[in-house]
Short mmCIF file of C-alpha atoms and ligand atoms in Angstrom, two decimals:
data_model
loop_
_atom_site.label_atom_id
_atom_site.label_comp_id
_atom_site.label_asym_id
_atom_site.label_seq_id
_atom_site.Cartn_x
_atom_site.Cartn_y
_atom_site.Cartn_z
CA MET A 939 -5.93 6.36 -24.88
CA GLN A 940 -7.79 3.40 -24.72
CA ILE A 941 -9.00 4.07 -21.56
CA THR A 942 -12.82 5.25 -21.34
CA THR A 943 -15.49 6.04 -19.16
CA SER A 944 -18.12 3.39 -18.18
CA ALA A 945 -20.94 4.38 -15.86
CA ALA A 946 -18.70 3.23 -12.44
CA PRO A 947 -15.98 4.77 -12.03
CA TRP A 948 -12.87 3.08 -12.30
CA TRP A 949 -11.40 2.60 -9.68
CA GLN A 950 -14.28 0.85 -8.40
CA HIS A 951 -13.64 -2.77 -9.08
CA SER A 952 -10.04 -2.30 -10.36
CA VAL A 953 -7.25 -4.84 -9.57
CA CYS A 954 -4.00 -2.17 -8.33
CA TYR A 955 -0.56 -3.35 -8.97
CA GLU A 956 1.78 -2.15 -6.33
CA ILE A 957 5.45 -0.76 -7.49
CA TYR A 958 7.64 -1.13 -4.71
CA VAL A 959 10.16 1.41 -7.59
CA ARG A 960 13.25 1.53 -5.82
CA SER A 961 12.43 -3.13 -6.64
CA PHE A 962 10.69 -3.13 -9.87
CA ALA A 963 12.83 -2.89 -13.13
CA ASP A 964 16.03 -0.92 -13.00
CA GLY A 965 16.56 0.85 -16.52
CA ASN A 966 19.96 2.58 -16.53
CA GLY A 967 21.92 -0.59 -14.50
CA ASP A 968 22.68 1.32 -11.13
CA GLY A 969 21.19 -1.47 -9.30
CA VAL A 970 17.82 0.54 -8.27
CA GLY A 971 15.01 0.42 -10.37
CA ASP A 972 13.83 3.42 -11.87
CA LEU A 973 10.88 4.76 -13.95
CA VAL A 974 12.30 3.47 -17.45
CA GLY A 975 12.67 0.43 -15.97
CA ILE A 976 8.50 0.60 -14.83
CA GLU A 977 7.75 1.97 -18.33
CA GLN A 978 10.11 -1.08 -20.29
CA ARG A 979 8.10 -3.81 -18.35
CA LEU A 980 4.48 -1.93 -18.62
CA PRO A 981 3.49 -4.07 -21.85
CA TYR A 982 4.08 -7.30 -19.43
CA LEU A 983 1.80 -5.33 -16.33
CA ALA A 984 -1.00 -4.86 -19.20
CA ASP A 985 -0.63 -8.56 -20.60
CA LEU A 986 -0.71 -9.92 -16.60
CA GLY A 987 -4.68 -7.57 -16.66
CA VAL A 988 -4.11 -5.42 -14.44
CA ASP A 989 -6.46 -1.99 -14.07
CA SER A 990 -3.45 0.31 -12.46
CA VAL A 991 -0.31 0.40 -11.24
CA TRP A 992 0.32 2.56 -7.58
CA LEU A 993 4.09 3.31 -7.25
CA THR A 994 5.79 3.77 -4.43
CA PRO A 995 7.17 7.76 -3.85
CA PHE A 996 9.77 8.47 -6.12
CA TYR A 997 10.47 11.79 -5.92
CA PRO A 998 14.01 13.14 -4.80
CA SER A 999 14.92 11.99 -1.13
CA PRO A 1000 17.46 10.65 1.34
CA GLN A 1001 15.94 7.45 1.24
CA HIS A 1002 16.22 7.36 4.83
CA ASP A 1003 13.08 5.56 4.02
CA HIS A 1004 13.29 4.27 0.37
CA GLY A 1005 11.61 7.61 -0.68
CA TYR A 1006 9.09 7.91 1.96
CA ASP A 1007 10.49 10.84 3.13
CA VAL A 1008 10.42 13.65 0.63
CA ALA A 1009 12.82 16.29 0.85
CA ASP A 1010 10.56 17.82 -3.23
CA TYR A 1011 7.39 17.13 -3.66
CA ARG A 1012 7.36 18.13 -7.13
CA ASP A 1013 10.40 16.31 -9.13
CA VAL A 1014 12.34 13.20 -9.52
CA ASP A 1015 14.72 11.82 -7.49
CA PRO A 1016 17.68 11.19 -9.92
CA LEU A 1017 17.74 7.59 -8.84
CA PHE A 1018 14.74 7.22 -10.53
CA GLY A 1019 14.92 9.39 -13.41
CA THR A 1020 13.62 12.37 -14.84
CA LEU A 1021 10.10 14.63 -14.68
CA ALA A 1022 10.50 13.33 -19.02
CA ASP A 1023 11.05 9.84 -17.35
CA PHE A 1024 7.65 9.75 -15.69
CA ASP A 1025 5.55 11.87 -18.57
CA ALA A 1026 6.63 9.15 -21.12
CA MET A 1027 5.72 6.29 -18.53
CA LEU A 1028 2.59 7.79 -17.27
CA ALA A 1029 1.82 7.62 -21.14
CA THR A 1030 2.86 4.66 -22.11
CA ALA A 1031 0.22 3.30 -19.13
CA HIS A 1032 -2.42 5.58 -20.25
CA ASP A 1033 -1.64 3.88 -24.59
CA LEU A 1034 -2.06 0.64 -22.34
CA GLY A 1035 -5.48 1.35 -21.04
CA ILE A 1036 -3.34 1.09 -16.64
CA ARG A 1037 -4.55 4.47 -14.62
CA VAL A 1038 -1.64 4.99 -12.65
CA ILE A 1039 -1.68 6.41 -9.33
CA VAL A 1040 0.71 8.11 -7.56
CA ASP A 1041 1.76 8.36 -3.27
CA VAL A 1042 1.30 11.62 -1.48
CA VAL A 1043 3.09 11.45 1.95
CA PRO A 1044 1.50 13.91 3.82
CA ASN A 1045 2.34 13.17 7.53
CA HIS A 1046 6.20 14.27 7.34
CA THR A 1047 8.80 15.58 5.06
CA SER A 1048 12.46 14.40 5.07
CA SER A 1049 15.12 16.17 7.39
CA GLU A 1050 16.36 17.58 4.03
CA HIS A 1051 12.89 19.08 2.42
CA PRO A 1052 14.27 23.13 2.76
CA TRP A 1053 11.06 23.63 5.15
CA PHE A 1054 13.52 21.76 7.13
CA HIS A 1055 16.24 22.99 6.54
CA GLU A 1056 14.79 27.05 7.01
CA ALA A 1057 12.96 25.86 10.69
CA LEU A 1058 16.68 24.97 11.99
CA ALA A 1059 18.35 27.48 11.04
CA ALA A 1060 15.45 30.49 12.68
CA ALA A 1061 14.67 30.58 16.21
CA PRO A 1062 11.71 29.01 18.06
CA GLY A 1063 8.60 29.82 18.41
CA SER A 1064 9.10 31.24 14.17
CA PRO A 1065 6.87 30.75 11.70
CA ALA A 1066 9.92 28.71 9.56
CA ARG A 1067 8.89 26.10 12.80
CA ASP A 1068 5.62 26.17 13.06
CA ARG A 1069 5.75 24.36 9.72
CA TYR A 1070 6.96 21.00 11.83
CA VAL A 1071 5.81 19.74 15.52
CA PHE A 1072 8.21 22.32 17.55
CA ARG A 1073 8.18 22.41 21.38
CA ASP A 1074 10.58 23.59 24.49
CA GLY A 1075 11.74 20.13 26.22
CA THR A 1076 10.95 19.08 30.34
CA GLY A 1077 12.83 18.39 32.86
CA ARG A 1078 15.45 21.27 34.54
CA ASN A 1079 16.87 21.99 31.27
CA GLY A 1080 14.60 20.46 28.85
CA GLU A 1081 16.68 18.01 28.29
CA ARG A 1082 13.35 15.29 28.53
CA PRO A 1083 11.31 14.72 25.49
CA PRO A 1084 8.43 17.56 25.73
CA ASN A 1085 6.39 13.93 26.16
CA ASN A 1086 6.33 9.97 26.17
CA TRP A 1087 5.45 9.07 22.60
CA VAL A 1088 7.58 6.44 21.11
CA SER A 1089 7.64 6.10 17.01
CA VAL A 1090 6.65 3.53 14.90
CA PHE A 1091 9.73 2.81 14.13
CA GLY A 1092 11.01 2.39 17.80
CA GLY A 1093 12.79 5.07 19.87
CA PRO A 1094 11.34 8.15 21.12
CA ALA A 1095 9.10 10.31 18.74
CA TRP A 1096 11.41 13.40 19.78
CA THR A 1097 14.60 14.26 18.92
CA ARG A 1098 17.00 18.00 20.30
CA VAL A 1099 17.90 20.37 17.92
CA PRO A 1100 21.32 22.00 19.05
CA ASP A 1101 19.10 25.03 20.27
CA GLY A 1102 17.61 22.86 22.57
CA GLN A 1103 13.96 22.25 21.11
CA TRP A 1104 12.86 19.32 19.86
CA TYR A 1105 11.24 18.25 17.07
CA LEU A 1106 8.12 15.76 16.76
CA HIS A 1107 8.70 12.35 14.58
CA LEU A 1108 6.21 10.23 14.18
CA PHE A 1109 8.57 7.90 12.10
CA ASP A 1110 12.54 7.85 12.01
CA SER A 1111 14.86 10.95 13.46
CA GLN A 1112 14.92 11.66 9.59
CA GLN A 1113 11.12 12.54 8.67
CA PRO A 1114 10.13 15.09 11.24
CA ASP A 1115 6.56 15.92 10.85
CA LEU A 1116 4.52 18.72 9.30
CA ASN A 1117 2.27 20.72 11.80
CA TRP A 1118 -1.21 20.49 10.10
CA TRP A 1119 -3.03 23.07 12.54
CA ASN A 1120 -0.75 25.75 10.21
CA ASP A 1121 -2.43 26.31 6.78
CA GLU A 1122 0.65 27.09 4.57
CA VAL A 1123 1.50 23.30 5.11
CA HIS A 1124 -2.67 23.09 3.36
CA ALA A 1125 -1.57 25.34 1.13
CA GLU A 1126 1.27 23.26 -0.15
CA LEU A 1127 0.57 20.01 -0.30
CA ASP A 1128 -2.59 20.75 -1.82
CA ASP A 1129 -0.91 22.38 -4.27
CA VAL A 1130 1.41 19.36 -4.87
CA LEU A 1131 -2.11 17.64 -5.53
CA ARG A 1132 -2.65 19.84 -8.35
CA PHE A 1133 0.66 19.12 -9.57
CA TRP A 1134 1.13 15.59 -10.08
CA LEU A 1135 -2.80 15.70 -11.07
CA ASP A 1136 -2.31 18.38 -13.83
CA ARG A 1137 0.27 15.46 -15.36
CA GLY A 1138 -2.50 13.44 -15.26
CA VAL A 1139 -1.77 10.83 -12.52
CA ASP A 1140 -4.88 8.98 -12.05
CA GLY A 1141 -4.90 9.63 -7.97
CA PHE A 1142 -2.90 8.71 -4.88
CA ARG A 1143 -2.14 6.77 -2.38
CA VAL A 1144 -2.20 8.87 0.63
CA ASP A 1145 0.63 8.01 3.57
CA VAL A 1146 -0.11 7.22 6.97
CA ALA A 1147 -3.47 9.48 6.46
CA HIS A 1148 -4.77 8.80 9.71
CA GLY A 1149 -1.77 11.04 10.94
CA LEU A 1150 -1.96 14.46 10.02
CA TYR A 1151 -3.32 15.89 12.94
CA LYS A 1152 -1.63 15.48 16.61
CA GLN A 1153 -3.85 17.01 19.01
CA PRO A 1154 -2.14 20.46 20.27
CA ASP A 1155 -1.29 20.71 23.99
CA LEU A 1156 0.42 16.94 22.66
CA VAL A 1157 -0.77 14.82 26.38
CA PRO A 1158 1.14 12.07 26.74
CA ARG A 1159 -0.31 7.95 26.93
CA LYS A 1160 -0.50 6.31 29.67
CA ARG A 1161 0.43 2.40 29.78
CA GLY A 1162 -2.61 0.25 28.46
CA ASP A 1163 -4.29 3.86 26.21
CA ARG A 1164 -7.00 2.73 23.61
CA LEU A 1165 -8.23 5.15 21.18
CA PRO A 1166 -8.64 8.03 20.68
CA HIS A 1167 -5.36 8.44 20.48
CA PRO A 1168 -3.55 12.03 20.21
CA MET A 1169 -1.48 11.34 17.67
CA TRP A 1170 -3.78 9.81 15.13
CA ASP A 1171 -7.02 9.67 13.70
CA GLN A 1172 -7.96 13.42 14.88
CA PRO A 1173 -11.60 14.62 14.15
CA GLU A 1174 -9.88 17.51 12.06
CA VAL A 1175 -7.94 15.12 9.59
CA HIS A 1176 -11.49 14.75 7.65
CA GLU A 1177 -11.55 17.88 6.72
CA VAL A 1178 -8.82 17.69 4.26
CA TYR A 1179 -9.90 14.80 2.48
CA ARG A 1180 -13.17 16.74 2.42
CA ARG A 1181 -11.32 19.45 0.73
CA TRP A 1182 -8.98 16.95 -0.82
CA ARG A 1183 -11.93 15.12 -3.16
CA LYS A 1184 -13.70 18.58 -4.32
CA LEU A 1185 -10.01 18.74 -5.75
CA LEU A 1186 -9.94 15.10 -7.45
CA ASP A 1187 -13.49 15.92 -8.43
CA SER A 1188 -12.88 19.19 -9.80
CA TYR A 1189 -10.28 16.60 -12.21
CA ASP A 1190 -11.90 14.75 -14.99
CA GLY A 1191 -11.27 11.07 -15.36
CA ASP A 1192 -12.68 9.93 -12.22
CA ARG A 1193 -9.32 11.26 -10.11
CA MET A 1194 -8.89 8.90 -7.06
CA ALA A 1195 -7.10 8.88 -3.53
CA VAL A 1196 -7.17 5.92 -1.19
CA ALA A 1197 -5.68 6.27 2.60
CA GLU A 1198 -3.40 4.49 4.51
CA ALA A 1199 -5.28 4.65 6.88
CA CYS A 1200 -4.84 2.26 10.15
CA ALA A 1201 -8.24 3.71 11.92
CA GLY A 1202 -8.42 1.08 14.62
CA THR A 1203 -11.93 0.27 14.36
CA PRO A 1204 -14.51 -0.24 11.36
CA GLU A 1205 -16.15 2.67 12.09
CA ALA A 1206 -13.20 4.65 12.32
CA MET A 1207 -12.02 2.97 8.90
CA ALA A 1208 -15.03 4.25 7.27
CA ARG A 1209 -15.27 7.64 8.27
CA TYR A 1210 -12.38 7.93 5.44
CA ILE A 1211 -14.33 7.31 2.46
CA ARG A 1212 -17.39 9.22 3.60
CA PRO A 1213 -19.47 9.97 0.20
CA ASP A 1214 -17.82 13.84 0.38
CA GLU A 1215 -14.13 12.12 1.55
CA LEU A 1216 -11.74 9.88 -0.25
CA GLN A 1217 -13.24 7.07 -2.43
CA GLN A 1218 -11.32 4.47 -0.70
CA THR A 1219 -9.34 3.15 1.87
CA PHE A 1220 -6.84 0.00 2.68
CA ASN A 1221 -8.93 -2.45 4.11
CA PHE A 1222 -5.89 -4.24 6.33
CA THR A 1223 -8.43 -7.15 7.20
CA TRP A 1224 -6.71 -9.39 5.74
CA LEU A 1225 -3.64 -8.82 5.83
CA GLU A 1226 -3.63 -9.12 9.57
CA ALA A 1227 -5.74 -12.27 8.88
CA PRO A 1228 -4.23 -16.26 9.83
CA TRP A 1229 -4.71 -18.63 7.22
CA SER A 1230 -8.37 -20.11 8.45
CA ALA A 1231 -11.39 -20.03 7.00
CA ALA A 1232 -13.54 -18.61 9.91
CA ALA A 1233 -11.08 -16.21 9.78
CA PHE A 1234 -11.14 -15.05 6.45
CA ARG A 1235 -14.68 -15.46 6.72
CA LYS A 1236 -14.61 -12.45 10.07
CA VAL A 1237 -13.04 -10.62 7.62
CA VAL A 1238 -15.33 -10.88 4.59
CA VAL A 1239 -18.11 -10.01 7.00
CA ASP A 1240 -16.99 -7.71 9.09
CA THR A 1241 -15.69 -5.68 6.18
CA PHE A 1242 -18.92 -5.20 4.28
CA ALA A 1243 -20.30 -4.55 8.07
CA SER A 1244 -18.04 -1.20 7.85
CA VAL A 1245 -18.04 -0.21 4.00
CA GLY A 1246 -22.19 -0.21 4.39
CA LEU A 1247 -22.12 2.24 7.23
CA VAL A 1248 -21.02 4.76 4.80
CA GLY A 1249 -22.09 3.18 1.58
CA GLY A 1250 -18.97 3.08 0.52
CA THR A 1251 -17.46 0.05 -1.89
CA PRO A 1252 -14.37 -2.34 -0.31
CA THR A 1253 -10.48 -2.91 -1.05
CA TRP A 1254 -8.52 -6.22 -0.09
CA VAL A 1255 -5.03 -6.33 0.17
CA LEU A 1256 -2.97 -9.85 1.43
CA SER A 1257 0.66 -8.08 0.78
CA ASN A 1258 2.35 -4.65 0.16
CA HIS A 1259 5.60 -3.51 1.23
CA ASP A 1260 5.45 -3.39 5.02
CA VAL A 1261 4.81 -6.73 5.78
CA VAL A 1262 6.08 -10.21 5.46
CA ARG A 1263 5.04 -11.38 2.04
CA GLU A 1264 1.45 -13.89 2.67
CA SER A 1265 3.47 -17.13 1.32
CA THR A 1266 5.91 -17.29 4.28
CA ARG A 1267 3.21 -16.02 6.78
CA TYR A 1268 1.05 -19.35 5.70
CA GLY A 1269 3.99 -21.74 6.02
CA GLY A 1270 5.93 -20.86 3.76
CA GLY A 1271 6.82 -23.49 1.23
CA PRO A 1272 4.89 -25.19 -1.83
CA ALA A 1273 1.95 -24.85 0.98
CA GLY A 1274 2.48 -21.74 1.54
CA VAL A 1275 2.52 -20.57 -2.18
CA ALA A 1276 -0.35 -22.61 -2.55
CA ARG A 1277 -2.61 -21.01 0.45
CA ALA A 1278 -1.01 -17.25 -1.03
CA LYS A 1279 -3.16 -18.54 -4.41
CA ALA A 1280 -5.83 -19.95 -2.75
CA ALA A 1281 -6.73 -16.50 -0.69
CA ALA A 1282 -5.62 -14.34 -4.09
CA LEU A 1283 -8.70 -16.34 -5.61
CA THR A 1284 -11.11 -15.86 -2.71
CA MET A 1285 -10.16 -12.04 -3.00
CA LEU A 1286 -10.81 -11.57 -6.62
CA ALA A 1287 -14.13 -12.95 -6.32
CA LEU A 1288 -15.06 -10.02 -4.05
CA PRO A 1289 -16.98 -7.42 -4.63
CA GLY A 1290 -14.13 -4.07 -4.80
CA SER A 1291 -10.51 -3.47 -6.14
CA SER A 1292 -8.23 -6.22 -4.95
CA TYR A 1293 -4.55 -4.57 -4.62
CA LEU A 1294 -2.20 -6.93 -5.64
CA TYR A 1295 2.02 -6.20 -4.50
CA GLN A 1296 4.74 -6.57 -7.04
CA GLY A 1297 5.92 -10.27 -6.98
CA GLU A 1298 2.89 -11.88 -5.69
CA GLU A 1299 1.59 -13.12 -8.83
CA LEU A 1300 4.84 -14.78 -8.48
CA GLY A 1301 4.34 -16.34 -5.37
CA LEU A 1302 8.00 -15.17 -4.33
CA GLU A 1303 8.43 -16.19 -0.54
CA GLN A 1304 9.75 -13.82 2.13
CA VAL A 1305 13.30 -13.56 1.97
CA ASP A 1306 15.69 -14.04 4.37
CA VAL A 1307 18.40 -10.62 4.02
CA PRO A 1308 21.37 -10.86 6.37
CA PRO A 1309 21.32 -8.21 8.99
CA HIS A 1310 24.52 -6.33 7.70
CA LEU A 1311 22.71 -5.66 4.80
CA ARG A 1312 19.23 -4.61 6.07
CA GLN A 1313 18.81 -0.84 5.78
CA ASP A 1314 14.70 -0.42 6.69
CA PRO A 1315 15.34 2.44 9.51
CA ALA A 1316 12.46 -0.09 11.27
CA TYR A 1317 14.68 -2.53 12.08
CA HIS A 1318 17.53 0.11 13.19
CA ARG A 1319 15.35 1.78 15.31
CA GLY A 1320 14.62 -1.62 16.96
CA ALA A 1321 10.23 -1.78 15.31
CA GLU A 1322 10.55 -4.56 13.37
CA PRO A 1323 12.89 -7.49 14.74
CA GLU A 1324 13.43 -8.61 11.13
CA GLY A 1325 12.63 -5.95 9.13
CA ARG A 1326 11.13 -5.07 6.18
CA ASP A 1327 13.84 -5.93 3.56
CA GLY A 1328 12.38 -8.59 3.18
CA CYS A 1329 9.56 -7.87 0.31
CA ARG A 1330 10.82 -5.74 -0.79
CA VAL A 1331 13.56 -7.43 -2.67
CA PRO A 1332 14.00 -6.67 -6.46
CA MET A 1333 11.92 -8.65 -9.14
CA PRO A 1334 13.10 -11.69 -10.65
CA TRP A 1335 12.74 -10.46 -14.49
CA SER A 1336 14.59 -13.70 -16.52
CA GLY A 1337 18.15 -16.00 -16.82
CA ASP A 1338 19.67 -18.21 -13.88
CA THR A 1339 21.29 -16.03 -11.99
CA ALA A 1340 21.25 -12.95 -9.55
CA PRO A 1341 19.80 -9.91 -10.80
CA TYR A 1342 17.83 -12.43 -13.27
CA GLY A 1343 17.38 -9.83 -15.30
CA PHE A 1344 16.03 -6.44 -12.56
CA GLY A 1345 18.91 -4.56 -14.80
CA THR A 1346 22.36 -5.07 -14.95
CA GLY A 1347 24.67 -3.36 -11.69
CA GLU A 1348 24.15 -5.02 -8.28
CA PRO A 1349 20.91 -5.67 -6.85
CA TRP A 1350 20.79 -2.96 -3.72
CA LEU A 1351 20.02 -5.87 -1.96
CA PRO A 1352 20.79 -9.44 -2.78
CA MET A 1353 18.59 -11.87 -4.87
CA PRO A 1354 18.25 -15.33 -3.50
CA ASP A 1355 20.67 -17.71 -5.52
CA ASP A 1356 17.30 -20.12 -5.84
CA TRP A 1357 15.51 -17.75 -8.08
CA ALA A 1358 15.87 -19.35 -11.57
CA GLY A 1359 12.92 -21.12 -11.75
CA LEU A 1360 10.58 -18.27 -10.32
CA THR A 1361 11.11 -15.19 -13.18
CA VAL A 1362 9.03 -14.27 -15.22
CA GLU A 1363 10.68 -15.20 -17.76
CA ALA A 1364 10.42 -19.08 -16.64
CA GLN A 1365 6.69 -18.52 -15.13
CA GLN A 1366 5.14 -17.29 -18.34
CA ALA A 1367 6.90 -20.55 -20.78
CA ASP A 1368 5.04 -22.74 -17.64
CA GLU A 1369 1.53 -23.56 -18.10
CA HIS A 1370 1.59 -24.08 -14.40
CA SER A 1371 3.22 -21.44 -13.29
CA THR A 1372 1.70 -18.99 -10.64
CA LEU A 1373 1.84 -16.34 -12.80
CA GLN A 1374 0.32 -18.07 -15.41
CA PHE A 1375 -2.93 -19.10 -12.55
CA PHE A 1376 -2.60 -14.93 -11.39
CA ARG A 1377 -3.34 -14.32 -15.66
CA ARG A 1378 -6.00 -16.94 -15.85
CA ALA A 1379 -7.34 -15.50 -12.46
CA LEU A 1380 -7.27 -11.46 -13.79
CA ARG A 1381 -8.52 -12.42 -17.24
CA LEU A 1382 -11.48 -14.37 -16.33
CA ARG A 1383 -12.06 -11.49 -13.16
CA ARG A 1384 -12.20 -9.52 -16.05
CA GLU A 1385 -14.63 -11.70 -17.97
CA VAL A 1386 -17.43 -12.88 -15.26
CA THR A 1387 -17.20 -10.41 -12.30
CA VAL A 1388 -19.08 -7.33 -14.63
CA GLY A 1389 -22.26 -6.77 -13.94
CA LEU A 1390 -22.24 -9.58 -10.89
CA PRO A 1391 -23.61 -7.02 -7.48
CA ASP A 1392 -21.64 -5.20 -4.73
CA GLN A 1393 -23.11 -7.70 -2.13
CA VAL A 1394 -22.17 -11.21 -1.50
CA GLN A 1395 -24.19 -14.61 -0.20
CA LEU A 1396 -22.16 -16.05 2.26
CA LEU A 1397 -23.47 -20.08 2.19
CA ASP A 1398 -23.21 -22.72 4.32
CA SER A 1399 -20.16 -25.07 3.66
CA ALA A 1400 -17.71 -27.24 4.71
CA PRO A 1401 -15.69 -27.97 7.66
CA GLY A 1402 -12.50 -25.55 7.02
CA THR A 1403 -14.30 -24.06 4.03
CA PHE A 1404 -15.46 -20.30 3.35
CA ALA A 1405 -17.72 -20.00 1.01
CA PHE A 1406 -19.99 -17.23 -1.36
CA ARG A 1407 -22.10 -16.58 -3.82
CA ARG A 1408 -21.86 -13.27 -5.80
CA GLY A 1409 -24.14 -13.29 -8.35
CA ASP A 1410 -23.74 -16.83 -10.22
CA LEU A 1411 -19.93 -16.94 -9.21
CA VAL A 1412 -19.88 -19.46 -6.01
CA CYS A 1413 -15.93 -18.91 -5.05
CA VAL A 1414 -15.27 -21.61 -2.10
CA VAL A 1415 -11.70 -22.09 -0.51
CA SER A 1416 -10.68 -24.49 1.91
CA CYS A 1417 -8.78 -24.00 4.64
CA GLY A 1418 -8.94 -27.28 6.50
CA SER A 1419 -6.53 -30.61 6.69
CA ARG A 1420 -8.82 -33.03 4.68
CA THR A 1421 -10.36 -32.85 0.90
CA ALA A 1422 -14.28 -31.30 1.93
CA ARG A 1423 -17.36 -31.84 0.17
CA LEU A 1424 -18.49 -28.24 -1.90
CA PRO A 1425 -21.27 -26.30 -1.80
CA ASP A 1426 -24.43 -28.13 -3.76
CA VAL A 1427 -24.60 -24.43 -5.46
CA ALA A 1428 -21.22 -24.76 -7.22
CA GLY A 1429 -21.54 -26.21 -10.51
CA GLU A 1430 -19.86 -25.50 -13.78
CA LEU A 1431 -15.55 -25.46 -12.52
CA LEU A 1432 -13.80 -22.21 -13.56
CA LEU A 1433 -10.74 -22.08 -12.31
CA ALA A 1434 -8.60 -23.01 -9.51
CA SER A 1435 -6.19 -22.47 -7.10
CA GLY A 1436 -4.66 -26.26 -7.23
CA ASP A 1437 -5.70 -29.28 -8.78
CA GLY A 1438 -7.32 -30.28 -6.27
CA VAL A 1439 -11.14 -29.87 -7.52
CA ALA A 1440 -12.96 -32.99 -8.43
CA ASP A 1441 -16.07 -34.80 -8.02
CA GLY A 1442 -18.19 -32.63 -5.73
CA ARG A 1443 -14.70 -32.24 -3.67
CA ILE A 1444 -12.17 -29.45 -2.74
CA ALA A 1445 -8.73 -30.46 -1.65
CA PRO A 1446 -6.94 -28.60 1.41
CA ASP A 1447 -5.61 -25.38 0.68
CA THR A 1448 -6.64 -24.76 -2.31
CA ALA A 1449 -10.44 -22.36 -3.93
CA ALA A 1450 -11.65 -22.80 -6.66
CA TRP A 1451 -14.70 -20.21 -9.21
CA PHE A 1452 -17.87 -22.20 -9.96
CA ARG A 1453 -20.39 -21.17 -11.80
CA ALA A 1454 -23.96 -21.50 -9.61
CA ARG A 1455 -26.29 -24.56 -10.52
C1 NOJ B 70 3.02 3.93 5.73
C2 NOJ B 70 3.90 3.34 4.07
O1 NOJ B 70 4.32 2.39 3.54
C3 NOJ B 70 5.68 2.43 4.68
O2 NOJ B 70 6.32 2.37 4.06
C4 NOJ B 70 6.51 3.77 4.80
O3 NOJ B 70 7.28 3.29 6.34
C5 NOJ B 70 5.61 4.76 6.62
N1 NOJ B 70 4.73 5.08 5.82
C6 NOJ B 70 5.59 5.90 6.94
O4 NOJ B 70 6.21 7.06 5.47
#
């Protein structure tokens, strides 16, 4: 184990790399990424300079939502390997100094989970049904759903079963919501955490962390309703995270959890990271912001205001497997990639933990997956007009044609014909590639940000730019349309995301780090 414990917990200022397991590396040639594939590519991630990886769900699942529909929380889906493959991958990661966090999906199970099978076989009002949210319908014969809640993926949040009752699913109908008012559900999920902690994982990413509890009277939603919402962010959820925090703390090695909590306000977001709750919560404000210096400034100010309420440290996220890739969001093409690099360099200068999504380091853009090949249930239920498949296309590793070294089989989603220049192999051979830029940025981050203060000082800067100082590190990002003057305090240039930093000026679509004068 190369991992050592220092005074600050490892996760506080880490760079965590999200691995979308089915799209990272295919070790067995079936066209789907797997744990063996991940293990083989871990040296690449060590060389890139990430501190930790987050693995999306690899548990047995019918894969209706690509693993976010778990049928067995304590095993590995044969599609992705075995528990022995998991243990081997974890050991290799730790040998390379990389921590591993895994996804836990507590809001819902798969409809193929044994509990749901039991619930369907049992009578209304039975203990087996009480693990989920079953209700009688409304209307004369109960033919209408119990209320008007809609699924995040589109359509009603209720599905009827043959005996006439309805069950709640805030996502797909194959993802029935668990009933967190039931103690058995608590005991089960606590035990699931223990199972993976005992295997040695360093932490968890908690899916739909603001879900879990629904107000028991299931009040209907009114048009234009604002928070508080009867199905999200209920106060009781924090008791779960207090207990999980104690559980995490009962293990050695700074085990942690990061919440995917889409809470409506900065105050609500901060509640998930109170000192006795989870260590981190994803901060999605940057991911939602346009390419704009003013917007970036607001993200940074608001984030510090939010985490400051509870004395927490921030997280920063530009991309993940649920959203359009940032190079495309920022306009696409060479300018989009340049902007994505600039945004990443800005994020990496900030205190706290940065989350990268696989392929971000290659400057991948969103892929236009043909509609008939799209697999995302949110596309098929109508909530996502394009679907989320376009950011989930497998990683290009090497070679000139698909599947670009992803594996030997036909990849589960088609890979674009023009990715030869974007492969890891091609970019490793090119000093000016996006990959080499990320490598340099992560290395420099390790060198120059150690010991820097956890606060930043915003600097006055030219129109169209955003600049801040953290100790003696100065970061400037230029989102304007013309070359802009750098702040006087920007001294020696340490790293720039593009060529245009010279003579005291910075070009558009560029960010740079400087040593303060
Ligand atoms: C959030 C996950 O990131 C997303 O991929 C999934 O569809 C939903 N939660 C439901 O589990």
